[in-house]
Amino acid sequence: MFSVVLRKFSTFGDRYAITLFKVAQASNQIKEVSGDMKYVLELYTASPDFKILLTDPTIGRAKSIDILNDLGVKALFCETTMRMMKMMANNKRLNYLAEVAKTYEVHVKSLEKKETVRVVSADQLSDDEKKEVQKALQDMDKNKKYELTFSVDSSILGGLQLYFPSAFMELSLRSRYDKIKEEVSNIGV
């Protein structure tokens, strides 16, 4: 039998995203902020200059805020988004903005009872096996709709690894093998 390892993740990006989500919810701007965050992610992916703005610690707070103000006007960002980005600039945390944008979308999906799960297997799963994984997750929590993406990593030897937005479920043969190997080495065999 496999043991299930479930790990929760928490970073500055998570904390800022949770705060942004709560403020957006309180001000009834969840969809507006969601659109802004999607735009931020697209810009982060497409624009090397924007990535530099977020990650270069030599760019001063005032300069960062001026650039963000210009961007906000051109992109029509809502007030909640602008306040969060300015706060992050003042706290020298703009390097977490892309993570905030991704995590914010996780919270929006959670509100909609959706969750994206990345499923890693040692071999390509058949359509029937994919349906079994989907059904097992649905049976685990009937109130959520799971959106699954599948990938292959032969190094896990068998079984599955499930990557939830804020947790990891380890069901691979590799982890079981490593655990047995460690136990054997501890008893001196």
C-alpha positions in Angstrom: 0.0 0.0 0.0 1.2 3.5 -0.8 1.5 6.2 1.8 0.2 9.6 0.8 2.4 12.6 1.4 0.4 15.8 1.3 2.4 19.0 1.6 1.0 22.6 1.8 3.0 25.5 0.3 3.1 29.0 1.6 5.1 31.9 0.2 5.1 35.7 0.1 3.3 35.3 -3.2 0.6 33.2 -1.6 0.1 35.7 1.2 -0.2 38.6 -1.1 -2.6 36.7 -3.4 -4.8 35.8 -0.4 -4.9 39.4 0.7 -5.6 40.6 -2.9 -8.4 38.1 -3.2 -10.0 39.1 0.1 -9.8 42.8 -0.8 -11.2 42.1 -4.3 -14.0 40.1 -2.7 -14.9 42.8 -0.2 -14.9 45.5 -2.9 -16.8 43.2 -5.3 -14.0 43.3 -7.9 -13.0 39.7 -8.2 -13.6 39.5 -12.0 -11.9 42.9 -12.6 -8.8 41.9 -10.6 -8.8 38.5 -12.3 -8.6 40.1 -15.7 -5.8 42.3 -14.4 -3.9 39.3 -13.1 -4.3 37.5 -16.4 -2.9 40.5 -18.1 0.1 40.7 -15.7 0.9 37.0 -16.4 0.7 37.6 -20.2 2.9 40.6 -19.9 5.4 38.8 -17.6 5.7 36.0 -20.2 5.9 38.2 -23.3 7.8 41.3 -22.1 11.5 41.0 -21.0 11.3 44.6 -19.9 8.3 43.9 -17.6 10.2 40.9 -16.1 13.2 43.2 -15.4 10.9 45.7 -13.7 9.6 43.0 -11.4 12.9 41.3 -10.7 15.7 44.0 -10.8 16.3 45.1 -7.2 18.2 48.2 -8.5 15.1 49.8 -9.8 13.9 52.2 -7.1 10.5 52.2 -5.4 9.5 55.6 -6.9 10.6 54.6 -10.4 8.7 51.3 -10.1 5.5 53.0 -8.9 5.7 55.5 -11.8 6.0 52.7 -14.3 3.2 50.8 -12.7 1.0 53.9 -12.7 1.6 54.3 -16.4 0.9 50.6 -17.0 -2.3 50.8 -14.9 -3.6 53.7 -16.9 -2.9 52.0 -20.3 -4.1 48.6 -19.2 -7.2 50.0 -17.4 -6.3 48.2 -14.1 -8.9 48.5 -11.4 -8.1 50.4 -8.2 -7.7 47.3 -6.1 -5.0 45.9 -8.5 -3.2 49.3 -8.5 -3.2 49.5 -4.7 -1.7 46.0 -4.4 1.0 46.6 -7.0 2.0 49.9 -5.3 2.1 48.2 -1.9 4.3 45.4 -3.3 6.6 48.0 -4.9 6.9 49.9 -1.6 7.7 46.7 0.2 10.2 45.7 -2.6 8.2 42.5 -3.3 7.4 43.1 -7.0 9.5 40.0 -7.7 6.4 38.0 -6.4 3.9 39.6 -8.7 3.7 36.8 -11.3 3.3 34.3 -8.4 0.5 36.5 -7.0 -1.2 36.5 -10.3 -1.1 32.7 -10.7 -2.2 32.1 -7.1 -5.0 34.7 -7.3 -6.4 32.7 -10.2 -6.3 29.6 -8.0 -8.5 31.4 -5.5 -10.9 32.5 -8.2 -11.2 28.9 -9.4 -11.7 27.8 -5.8 -14.6 30.2 -5.4 -16.0 28.6 -8.6 -15.3 25.2 -7.0 -12.7 24.4 -9.7 -9.2 23.1 -9.0 -6.4 22.4 -11.5 -4.3 19.3 -10.8 -1.2 18.3 -12.7 -1.0 14.5 -12.8 2.4 12.9 -13.4 2.8 9.3 -14.4 5.7 7.1 -15.4 4.0 6.2 -18.7 1.4 7.8 -20.9 -2.0 7.1 -19.4 -4.8 5.7 -21.6 -8.1 7.6 -21.8 -9.7 5.1 -19.5 -6.9 5.6 -16.9 -7.3 9.3 -17.1 -11.1 8.9 -16.5 -10.3 6.7 -13.4 -8.0 9.5 -12.0 -10.7 12.1 -12.6 -13.3 9.9 -11.0 -11.1 9.2 -7.9 -10.6 12.9 -7.4 -14.3 13.6 -7.8 -15.1 10.9 -5.3 -12.6 12.6 -2.9 -14.4 15.9 -3.1 -17.8 16.0 -4.9 -18.1 19.8 -4.4 -15.2 20.5 -6.7 -14.6 20.3 -10.4 -11.1 19.1 -11.2 -9.3 20.3 -14.3 -6.5 17.8 -15.0 -3.3 18.1 -17.0 -1.2 15.0 -17.6 2.5 14.7 -18.1 5.0 11.8 -18.1 8.1 11.4 -16.0 9.7 7.9 -16.2 11.9 8.5 -13.2 8.9 8.0 -10.9 8.9 4.3 -12.1 5.2 3.8 -11.6 2.2 5.2 -9.8 1.3 8.9 -9.8 2.3 12.3 -8.5 -0.6 14.8 -8.1 0.3 18.5 -7.9 -2.6 20.6 -6.5 -2.3 24.4 -6.4 -1.1 24.3 -2.8 -0.3 20.7 -2.1 1.5 17.6 -3.5 0.3 14.0 -3.3 3.0 11.4 -3.7 1.8 8.0 -4.9 4.8 7.0 -7.0 6.8 3.8 -6.9 10.0 5.9 -6.7 9.0 7.3 -3.4 8.1 3.9 -2.0 11.4 2.4 -3.3 13.4 5.3 -1.8 11.6 4.8 1.6 12.3 1.0 1.6 15.9 1.7 0.6 16.3 4.1 3.5 14.7 1.7 6.0 17.0 -1.1 4.9 20.1 1.2 5.2 19.0 2.2 8.7 18.9 -1.4 9.9 22.4 -2.0 8.5 21.7 -4.7 5.8 
